[in-house]
Tab-separated table of C-alpha atoms in Angstrom:
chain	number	residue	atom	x	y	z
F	893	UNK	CA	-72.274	-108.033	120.179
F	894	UNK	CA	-70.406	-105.755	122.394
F	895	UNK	CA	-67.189	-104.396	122.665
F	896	UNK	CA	-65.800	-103.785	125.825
F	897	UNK	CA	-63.591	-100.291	124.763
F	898	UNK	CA	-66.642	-97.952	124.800
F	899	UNK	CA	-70.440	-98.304	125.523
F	900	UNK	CA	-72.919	-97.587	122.874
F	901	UNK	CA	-76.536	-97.423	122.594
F	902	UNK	CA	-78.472	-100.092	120.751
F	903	UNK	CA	-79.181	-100.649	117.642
F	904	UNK	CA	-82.740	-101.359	117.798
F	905	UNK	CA	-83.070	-97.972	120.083
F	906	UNK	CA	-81.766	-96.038	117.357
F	907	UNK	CA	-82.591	-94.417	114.210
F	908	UNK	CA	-78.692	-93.739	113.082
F	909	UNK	CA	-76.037	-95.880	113.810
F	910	UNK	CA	-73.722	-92.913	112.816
F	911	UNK	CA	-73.927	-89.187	112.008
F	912	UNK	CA	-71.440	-86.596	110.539
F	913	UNK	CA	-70.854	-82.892	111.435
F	914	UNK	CA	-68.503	-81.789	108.964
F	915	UNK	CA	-68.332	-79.585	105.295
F	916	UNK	CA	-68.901	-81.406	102.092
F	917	UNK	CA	-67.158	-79.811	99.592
F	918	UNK	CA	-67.158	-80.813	95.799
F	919	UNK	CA	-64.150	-81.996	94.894
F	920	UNK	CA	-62.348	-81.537	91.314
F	921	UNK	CA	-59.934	-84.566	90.753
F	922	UNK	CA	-57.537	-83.779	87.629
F	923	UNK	CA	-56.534	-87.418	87.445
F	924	UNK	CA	-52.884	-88.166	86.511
F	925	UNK	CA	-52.415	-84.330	85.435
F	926	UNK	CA	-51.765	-81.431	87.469
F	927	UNK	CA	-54.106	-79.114	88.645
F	928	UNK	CA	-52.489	-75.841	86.668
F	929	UNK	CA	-52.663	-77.792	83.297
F	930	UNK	CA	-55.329	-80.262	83.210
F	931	UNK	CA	-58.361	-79.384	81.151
F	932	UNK	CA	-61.061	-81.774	82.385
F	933	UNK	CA	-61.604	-82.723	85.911
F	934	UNK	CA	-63.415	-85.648	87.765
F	935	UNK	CA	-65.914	-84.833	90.539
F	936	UNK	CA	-65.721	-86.109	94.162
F	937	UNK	CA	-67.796	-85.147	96.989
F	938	UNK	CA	-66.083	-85.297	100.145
F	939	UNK	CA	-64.846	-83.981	103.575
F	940	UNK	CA	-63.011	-84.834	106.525
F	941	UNK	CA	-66.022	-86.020	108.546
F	942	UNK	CA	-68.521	-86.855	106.297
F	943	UNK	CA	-66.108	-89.154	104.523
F	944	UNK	CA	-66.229	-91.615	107.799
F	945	UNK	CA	-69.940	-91.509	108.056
F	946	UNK	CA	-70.269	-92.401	104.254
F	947	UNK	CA	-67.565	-95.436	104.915
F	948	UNK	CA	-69.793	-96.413	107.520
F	949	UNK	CA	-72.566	-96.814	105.018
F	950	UNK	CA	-71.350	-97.585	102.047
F	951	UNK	CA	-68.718	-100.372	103.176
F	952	UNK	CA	-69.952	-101.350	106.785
F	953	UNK	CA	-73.386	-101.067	106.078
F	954	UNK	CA	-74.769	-98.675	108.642
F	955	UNK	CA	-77.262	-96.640	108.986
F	956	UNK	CA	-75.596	-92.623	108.486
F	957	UNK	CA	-76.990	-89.104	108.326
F	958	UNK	CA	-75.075	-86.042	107.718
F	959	UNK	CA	-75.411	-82.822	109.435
F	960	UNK	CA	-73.928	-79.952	107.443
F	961	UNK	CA	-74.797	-76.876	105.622
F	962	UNK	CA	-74.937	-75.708	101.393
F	963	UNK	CA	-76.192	-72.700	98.932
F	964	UNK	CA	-79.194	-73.650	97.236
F	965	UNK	CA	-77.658	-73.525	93.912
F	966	UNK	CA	-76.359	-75.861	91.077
F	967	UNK	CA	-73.423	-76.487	92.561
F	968	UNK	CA	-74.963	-77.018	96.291
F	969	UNK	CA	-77.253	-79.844	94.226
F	970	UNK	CA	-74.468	-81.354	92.356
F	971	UNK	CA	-72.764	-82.427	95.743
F	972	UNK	CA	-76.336	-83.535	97.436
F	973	UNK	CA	-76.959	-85.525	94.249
F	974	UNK	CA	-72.954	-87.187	95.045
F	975	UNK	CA	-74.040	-87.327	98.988
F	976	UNK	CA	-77.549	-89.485	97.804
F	977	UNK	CA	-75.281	-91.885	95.871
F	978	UNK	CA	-73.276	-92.280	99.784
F	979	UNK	CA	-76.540	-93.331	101.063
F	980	UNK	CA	-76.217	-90.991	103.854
F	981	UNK	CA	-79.530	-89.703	105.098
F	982	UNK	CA	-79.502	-85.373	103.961
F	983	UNK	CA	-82.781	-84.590	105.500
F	984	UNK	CA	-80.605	-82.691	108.209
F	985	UNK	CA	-78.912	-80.854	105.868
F	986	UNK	CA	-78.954	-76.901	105.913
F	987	UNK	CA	-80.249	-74.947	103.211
F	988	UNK	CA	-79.249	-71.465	102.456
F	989	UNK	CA	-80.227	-68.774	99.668
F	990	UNK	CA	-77.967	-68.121	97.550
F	991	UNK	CA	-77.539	-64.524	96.753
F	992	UNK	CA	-76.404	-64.909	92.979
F	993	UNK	CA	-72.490	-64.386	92.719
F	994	UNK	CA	-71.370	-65.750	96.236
F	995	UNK	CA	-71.176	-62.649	98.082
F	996	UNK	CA	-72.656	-63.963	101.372
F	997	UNK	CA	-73.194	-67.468	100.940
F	998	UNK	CA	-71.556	-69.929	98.473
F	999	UNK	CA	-69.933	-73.746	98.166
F	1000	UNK	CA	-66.789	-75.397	98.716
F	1001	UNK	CA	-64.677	-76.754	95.838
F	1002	UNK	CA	-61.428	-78.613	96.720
F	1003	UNK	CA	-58.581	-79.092	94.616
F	1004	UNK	CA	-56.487	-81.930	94.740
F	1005	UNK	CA	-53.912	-83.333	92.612
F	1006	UNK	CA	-52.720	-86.894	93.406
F	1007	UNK	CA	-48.770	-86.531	92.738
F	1008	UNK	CA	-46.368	-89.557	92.193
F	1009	UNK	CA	-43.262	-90.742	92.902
F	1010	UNK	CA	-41.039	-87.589	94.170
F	1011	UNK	CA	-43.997	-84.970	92.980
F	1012	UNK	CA	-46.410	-85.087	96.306
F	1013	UNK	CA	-50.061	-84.421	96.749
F	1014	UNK	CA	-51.193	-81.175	96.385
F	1015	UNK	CA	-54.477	-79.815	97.582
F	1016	UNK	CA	-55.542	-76.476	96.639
F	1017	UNK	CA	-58.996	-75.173	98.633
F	1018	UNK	CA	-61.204	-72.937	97.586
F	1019	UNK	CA	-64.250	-72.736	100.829
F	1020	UNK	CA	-63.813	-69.014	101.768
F	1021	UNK	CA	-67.559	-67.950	102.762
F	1022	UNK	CA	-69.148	-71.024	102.084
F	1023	UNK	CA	-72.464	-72.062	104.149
F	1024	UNK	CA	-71.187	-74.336	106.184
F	1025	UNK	CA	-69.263	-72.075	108.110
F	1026	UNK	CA	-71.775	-69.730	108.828
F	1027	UNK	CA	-73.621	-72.009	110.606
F	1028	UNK	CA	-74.281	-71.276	114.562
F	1029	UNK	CA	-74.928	-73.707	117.304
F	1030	UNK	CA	-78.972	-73.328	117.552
F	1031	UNK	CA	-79.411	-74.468	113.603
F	1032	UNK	CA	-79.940	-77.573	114.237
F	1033	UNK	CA	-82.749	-78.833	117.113
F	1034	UNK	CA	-79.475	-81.173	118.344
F	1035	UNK	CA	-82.037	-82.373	121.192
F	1036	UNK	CA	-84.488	-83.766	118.438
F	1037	UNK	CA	-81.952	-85.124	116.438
F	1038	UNK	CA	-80.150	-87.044	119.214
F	1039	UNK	CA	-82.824	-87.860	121.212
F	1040	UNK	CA	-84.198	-89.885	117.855
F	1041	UNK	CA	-81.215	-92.483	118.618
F	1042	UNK	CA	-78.051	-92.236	117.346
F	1043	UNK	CA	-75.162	-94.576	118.636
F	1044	UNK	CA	-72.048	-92.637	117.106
F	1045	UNK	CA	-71.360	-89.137	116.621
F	1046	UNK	CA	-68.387	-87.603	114.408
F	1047	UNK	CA	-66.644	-84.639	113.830
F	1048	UNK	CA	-63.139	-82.596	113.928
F	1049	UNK	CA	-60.696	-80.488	113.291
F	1050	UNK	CA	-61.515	-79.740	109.711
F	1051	UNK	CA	-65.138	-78.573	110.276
F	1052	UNK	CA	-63.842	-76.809	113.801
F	1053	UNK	CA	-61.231	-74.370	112.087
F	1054	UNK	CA	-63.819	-72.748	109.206
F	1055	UNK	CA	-64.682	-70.233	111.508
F	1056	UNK	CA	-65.284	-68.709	115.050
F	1057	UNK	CA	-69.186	-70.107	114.996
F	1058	UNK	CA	-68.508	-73.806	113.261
F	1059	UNK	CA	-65.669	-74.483	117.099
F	1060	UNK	CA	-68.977	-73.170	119.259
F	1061	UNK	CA	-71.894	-76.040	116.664
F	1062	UNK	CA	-69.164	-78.370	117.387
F	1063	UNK	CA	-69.137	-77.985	120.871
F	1064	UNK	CA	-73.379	-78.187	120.768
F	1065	UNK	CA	-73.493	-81.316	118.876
F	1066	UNK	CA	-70.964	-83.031	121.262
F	1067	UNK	CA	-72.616	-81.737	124.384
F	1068	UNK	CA	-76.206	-82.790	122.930
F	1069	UNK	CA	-74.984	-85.893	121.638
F	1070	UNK	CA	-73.019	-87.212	125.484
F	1071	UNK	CA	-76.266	-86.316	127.092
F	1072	UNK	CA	-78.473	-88.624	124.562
F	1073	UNK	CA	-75.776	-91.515	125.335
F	1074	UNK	CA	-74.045	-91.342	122.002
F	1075	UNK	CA	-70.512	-92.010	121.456
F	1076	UNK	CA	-68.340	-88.718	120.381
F	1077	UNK	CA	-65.161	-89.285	118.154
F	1078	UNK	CA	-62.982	-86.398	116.839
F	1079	UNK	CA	-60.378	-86.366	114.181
F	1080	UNK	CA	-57.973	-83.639	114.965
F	1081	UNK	CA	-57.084	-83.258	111.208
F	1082	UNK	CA	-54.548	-80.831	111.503
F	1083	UNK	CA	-54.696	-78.567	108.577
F	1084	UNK	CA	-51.811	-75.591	108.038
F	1085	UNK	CA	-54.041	-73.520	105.961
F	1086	UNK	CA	-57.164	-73.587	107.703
F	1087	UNK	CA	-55.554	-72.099	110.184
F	1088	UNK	CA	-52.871	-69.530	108.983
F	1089	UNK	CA	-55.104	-67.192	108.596
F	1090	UNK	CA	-56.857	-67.287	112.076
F	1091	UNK	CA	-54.420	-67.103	114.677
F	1092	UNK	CA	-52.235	-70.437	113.797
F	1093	UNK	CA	-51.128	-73.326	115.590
F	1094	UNK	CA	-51.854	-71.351	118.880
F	1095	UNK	CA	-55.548	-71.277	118.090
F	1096	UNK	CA	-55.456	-74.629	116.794
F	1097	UNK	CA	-54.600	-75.673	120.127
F	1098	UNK	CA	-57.010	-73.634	122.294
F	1099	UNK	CA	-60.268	-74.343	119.910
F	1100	UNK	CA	-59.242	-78.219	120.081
F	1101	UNK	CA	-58.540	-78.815	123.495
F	1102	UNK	CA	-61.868	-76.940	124.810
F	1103	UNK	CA	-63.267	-79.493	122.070
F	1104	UNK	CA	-61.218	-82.421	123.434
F	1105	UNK	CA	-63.347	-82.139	127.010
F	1106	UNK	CA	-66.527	-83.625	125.034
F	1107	UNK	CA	-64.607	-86.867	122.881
F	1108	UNK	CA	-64.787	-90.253	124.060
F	1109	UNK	CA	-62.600	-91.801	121.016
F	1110	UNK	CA	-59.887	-89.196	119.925
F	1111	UNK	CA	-58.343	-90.166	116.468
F	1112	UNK	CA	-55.195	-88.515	114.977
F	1113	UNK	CA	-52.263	-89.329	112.689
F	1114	UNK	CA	-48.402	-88.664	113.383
F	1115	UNK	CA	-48.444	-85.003	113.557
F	1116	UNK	CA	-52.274	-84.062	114.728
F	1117	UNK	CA	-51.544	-84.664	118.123
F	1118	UNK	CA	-48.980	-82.182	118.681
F	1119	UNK	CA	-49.845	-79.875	116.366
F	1120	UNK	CA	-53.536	-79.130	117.768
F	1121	UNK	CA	-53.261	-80.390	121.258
F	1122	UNK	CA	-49.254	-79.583	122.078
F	1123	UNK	CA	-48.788	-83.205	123.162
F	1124	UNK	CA	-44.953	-83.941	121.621
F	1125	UNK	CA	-44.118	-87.340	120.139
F	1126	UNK	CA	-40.068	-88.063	121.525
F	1127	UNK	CA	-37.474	-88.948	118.807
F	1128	UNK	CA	-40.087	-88.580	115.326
F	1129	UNK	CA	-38.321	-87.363	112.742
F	1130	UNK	CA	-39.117	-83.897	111.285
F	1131	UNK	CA	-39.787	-85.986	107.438
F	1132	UNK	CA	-41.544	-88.314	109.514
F	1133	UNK	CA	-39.785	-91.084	108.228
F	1134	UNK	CA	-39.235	-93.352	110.979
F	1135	UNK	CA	-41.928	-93.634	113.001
F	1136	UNK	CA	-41.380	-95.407	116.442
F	1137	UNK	CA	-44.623	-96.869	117.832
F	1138	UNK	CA	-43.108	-96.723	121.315
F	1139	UNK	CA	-43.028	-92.678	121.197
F	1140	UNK	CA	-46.470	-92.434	120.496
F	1141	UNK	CA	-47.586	-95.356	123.214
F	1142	UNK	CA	-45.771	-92.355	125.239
F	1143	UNK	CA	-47.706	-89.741	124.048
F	1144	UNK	CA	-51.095	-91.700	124.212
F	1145	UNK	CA	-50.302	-91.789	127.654
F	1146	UNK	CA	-49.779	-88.368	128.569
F	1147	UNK	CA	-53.103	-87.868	126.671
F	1148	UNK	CA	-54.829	-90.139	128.340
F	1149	UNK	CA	-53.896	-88.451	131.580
F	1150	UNK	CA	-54.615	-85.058	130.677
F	1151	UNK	CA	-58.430	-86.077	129.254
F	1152	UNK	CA	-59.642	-88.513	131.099
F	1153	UNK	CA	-62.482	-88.303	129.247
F	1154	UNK	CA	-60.887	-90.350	126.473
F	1155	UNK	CA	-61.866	-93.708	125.675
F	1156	UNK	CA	-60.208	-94.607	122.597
F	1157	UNK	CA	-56.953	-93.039	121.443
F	1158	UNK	CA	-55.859	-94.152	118.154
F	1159	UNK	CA	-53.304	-92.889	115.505
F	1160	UNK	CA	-52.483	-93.832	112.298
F	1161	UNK	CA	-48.951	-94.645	111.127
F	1162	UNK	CA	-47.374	-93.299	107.784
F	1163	UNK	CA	-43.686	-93.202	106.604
F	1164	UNK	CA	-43.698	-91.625	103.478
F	1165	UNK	CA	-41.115	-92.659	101.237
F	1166	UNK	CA	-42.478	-91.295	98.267
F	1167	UNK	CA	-46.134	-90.175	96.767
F	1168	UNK	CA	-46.775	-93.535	95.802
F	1169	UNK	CA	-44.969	-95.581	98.241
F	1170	UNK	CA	-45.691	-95.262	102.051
F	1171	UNK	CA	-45.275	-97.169	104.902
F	1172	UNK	CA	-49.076	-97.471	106.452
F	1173	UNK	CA	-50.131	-98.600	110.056
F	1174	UNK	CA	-51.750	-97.897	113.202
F	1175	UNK	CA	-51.785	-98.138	116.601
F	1176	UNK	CA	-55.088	-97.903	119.613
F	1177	UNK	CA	-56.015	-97.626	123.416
F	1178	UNK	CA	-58.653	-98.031	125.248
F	1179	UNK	CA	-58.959	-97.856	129.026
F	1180	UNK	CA	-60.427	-100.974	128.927
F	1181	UNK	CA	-58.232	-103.382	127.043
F	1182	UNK	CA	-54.973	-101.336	126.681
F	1183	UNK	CA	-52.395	-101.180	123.516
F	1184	UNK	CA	-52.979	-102.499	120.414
F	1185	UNK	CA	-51.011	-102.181	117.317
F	1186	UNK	CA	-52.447	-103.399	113.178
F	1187	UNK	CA	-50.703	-105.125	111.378
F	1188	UNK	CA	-47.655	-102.616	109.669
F	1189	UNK	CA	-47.803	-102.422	105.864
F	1190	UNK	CA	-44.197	-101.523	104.826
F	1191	UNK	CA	-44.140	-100.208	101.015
F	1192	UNK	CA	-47.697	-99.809	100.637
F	1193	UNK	CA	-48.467	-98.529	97.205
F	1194	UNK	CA	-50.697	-95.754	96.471
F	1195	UNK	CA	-53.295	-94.583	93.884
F	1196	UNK	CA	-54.818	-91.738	96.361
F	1197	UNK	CA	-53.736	-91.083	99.558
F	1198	UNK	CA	-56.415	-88.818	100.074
F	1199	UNK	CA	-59.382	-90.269	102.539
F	1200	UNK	CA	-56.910	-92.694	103.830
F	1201	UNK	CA	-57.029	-91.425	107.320
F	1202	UNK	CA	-60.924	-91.134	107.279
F	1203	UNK	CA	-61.557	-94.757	106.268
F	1204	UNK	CA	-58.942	-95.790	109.129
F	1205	UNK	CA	-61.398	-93.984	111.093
F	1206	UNK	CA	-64.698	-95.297	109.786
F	1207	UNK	CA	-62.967	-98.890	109.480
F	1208	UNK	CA	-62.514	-98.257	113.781
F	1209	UNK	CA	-65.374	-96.421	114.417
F	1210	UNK	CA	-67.215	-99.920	112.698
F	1211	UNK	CA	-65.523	-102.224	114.546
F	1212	UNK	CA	-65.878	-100.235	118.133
F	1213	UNK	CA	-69.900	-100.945	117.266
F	1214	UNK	CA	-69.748	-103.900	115.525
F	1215	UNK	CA	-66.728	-106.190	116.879
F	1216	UNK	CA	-65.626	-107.542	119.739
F	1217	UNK	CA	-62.407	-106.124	120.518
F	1218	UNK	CA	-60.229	-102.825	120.022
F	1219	UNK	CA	-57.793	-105.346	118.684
F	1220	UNK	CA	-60.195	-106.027	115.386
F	1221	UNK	CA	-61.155	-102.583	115.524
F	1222	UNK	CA	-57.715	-101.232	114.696
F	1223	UNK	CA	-57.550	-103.964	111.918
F	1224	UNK	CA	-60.427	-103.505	110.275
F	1225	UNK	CA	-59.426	-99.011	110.209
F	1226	UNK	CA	-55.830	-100.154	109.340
F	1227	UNK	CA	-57.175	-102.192	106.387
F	1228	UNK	CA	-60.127	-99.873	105.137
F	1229	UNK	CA	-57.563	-97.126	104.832
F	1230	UNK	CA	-54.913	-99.401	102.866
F	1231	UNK	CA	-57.678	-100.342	100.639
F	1232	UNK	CA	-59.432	-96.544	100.317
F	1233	UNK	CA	-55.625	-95.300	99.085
F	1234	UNK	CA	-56.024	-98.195	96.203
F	1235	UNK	CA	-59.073	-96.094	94.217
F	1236	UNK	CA	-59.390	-92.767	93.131
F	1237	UNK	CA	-61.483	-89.758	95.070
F	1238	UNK	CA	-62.382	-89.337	98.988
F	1239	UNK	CA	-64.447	-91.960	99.395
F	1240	UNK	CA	-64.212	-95.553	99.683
F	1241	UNK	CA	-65.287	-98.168	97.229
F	1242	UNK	CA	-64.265	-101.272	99.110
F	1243	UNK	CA	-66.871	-103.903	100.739
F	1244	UNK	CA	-66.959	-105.348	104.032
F	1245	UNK	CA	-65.609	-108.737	102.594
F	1246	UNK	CA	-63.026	-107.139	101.383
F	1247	UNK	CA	-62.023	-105.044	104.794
F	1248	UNK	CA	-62.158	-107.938	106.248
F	1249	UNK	CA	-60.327	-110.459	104.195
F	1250	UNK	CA	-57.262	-107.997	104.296
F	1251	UNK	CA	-57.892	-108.006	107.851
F	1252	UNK	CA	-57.902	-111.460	108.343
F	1253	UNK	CA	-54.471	-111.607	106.103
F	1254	UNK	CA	-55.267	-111.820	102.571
F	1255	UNK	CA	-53.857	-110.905	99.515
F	1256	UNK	CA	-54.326	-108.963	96.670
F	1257	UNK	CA	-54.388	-112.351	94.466
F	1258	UNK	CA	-56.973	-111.973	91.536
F	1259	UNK	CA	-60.310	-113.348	92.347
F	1260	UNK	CA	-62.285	-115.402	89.955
């Protein structure tokens, strides 16, 4: 089965149908409480890309690695005991000595609270000096690794704003991994405070366009796009309330034109109304087959919104290799991410039957 959007190796050829470059980071979930009262916490691995890879796995059934970097410590082990239970492959993973206190080398913990009603998410990070974003383009044989067979590569934004090094491994990976014949996708994941610190949404924009040269499918949500590449989406409110999917067919345009590198350009769709309410959607192009748009989920209620955007992409990335069109592809990410927001932590607990049943139309009528 092939879809006619992008090209992709296959899957007999190859020994990964998907790998991550991204930070893993432990996550401490306080439940219903709030992160400056709470007294117990649940733990989470996750992170921006490797999120999508472990979607692939756990709910698509693909075959994932991930490609990151932790301190040999107790905490390092705690979040490659979490990874194991993803199924993702962590033979690629980068081990570093850990120096006692976290001087030089340490791991990243991640704060979130999940908010409700008026009160809104809140994510607190704590990833100052960790190992991952020390890391320098020759760490990884990229050559070996690609030249093994791997059909999908992703990364983004996240990983590219840790540090001056972690922009220049990106930009290794994604040059190895075009040369092997493996699809690229990037998540801009526009994050404020990953970037205050370093020069802004001015550097934002220069790391992510040089990165933008080297992506075949380029995945955002309403702000990403003209936050880290300066591409402006016409009448979108500042509260992002009212989101007009003709604006951003506009901007996929100009996008399109300015990379014509770019496969795939897909968005996601979200009108918050409140923490636990939000209007969810999505809209893709593809050079091949055009606009297409999911199906819009007004009032869309919400446990977590956090991972919603990376199961949209890992519901896409799924169907780009496993369907026939761009039109289920967008369906199946749409759907993924409406069902990832339903559950607690990063990560998705949802099946393939049940991606695609919501798909297809269904309901959330109990099954028996």
């Amino acid at each position: 089965m092939s879809n006619p959007s992008v090209t992709t190796r296959p899957a007999a050829d190859c020994r990964y149908d998907v790998v991550a470059l991204g930070e893993v980071m432990l996550r401490m979930d306080p439940g219903d409480r709030r992160i400056r009262t709470t007294r117990s916490f649940d733990v989470w691995e996750g992170g921006g890309e490797y999120n999508v890879a472990r979607g692939l796995r756990r709910c698509f059934g693909l075959r994932g690695a991930i490609v990151t970097a932790l301190a040999d410590n107790e905490v390092g082990r705690l979040v490659e005991d979490c990874m194991l239970t993803g199924g993702l492959d962590t033979s690629w993973v980068q081990w570093r000595e850990y120096d006692g206190i976290g001087r030089e080398v340490r791991n990243g913990l991640n704060f979130t609270e999940r908010g409700f009603g008026v009160r809104g998410a809140v994510g607190t990070s704590d990833r100052g000096h960790t190992a991952v974003s020390q890391m320098q383009p020759d760490d990884v044989d990229w050559d070996a690794l690609f030249s093994s067979g791997v059909r999908w590569l992703h990364t983004g934004g996240i990983f590219a704003a840790l540090s001056e090094s972690t922009a220049d491994v990106a930009e290794a990976a994604m040059s190895a991994a075009r040369r092997h014949g493996t699809v690229v996708s990037y998540d801009l994941n526009y994050r404020p405070s990953l970037w205050k610190g370093i020069g802004g949404v001015e550097r934002a924009r220069e790391v992510n366009r040089r990165l933008a040269h080297h992506v075949d499918v380029m995945i955002g949500n309403e702000e990403d796009f003209t936050a880290s590449l300066g591409f402006e989406v016409e009448g979108v409110d500042e509260s992002l309330t009212d989101l007009d999917t003709g604006a951003f067919r506009a901007m996929i345009r100009t996008a399109a034109e300015a990379y014509p590198n770019f496969q795939v350009i897909a968005t996601t769709l979200r009108g918050v109304k409140s923490a636990s309410v939000n209007d969810w959607g999505a809209i893709a192009w593809s050079r091949a087959e055009g606009f297409v748009e999911a199906t819009h989920r007004p009032d869309l209620e919400i446990f977590d919104r956090v991972g919603g955007g990376d199961s949209f992409a890992s519901g896409l990335a799924y169907g780009l290799l496993e369907r026939e069109s761009l039109a289920e592809a967008v369906e199946y990410g749409a759907a993924h991410g409406a069902l990832a927001m339903t559950t607690p932590g990063d990560t998705t607990t949802a099946t393939l039957a049940e991606v695609a049943k919501l798909a297809a139309g269904g309901s959330a009528r109990v099954q028996r």
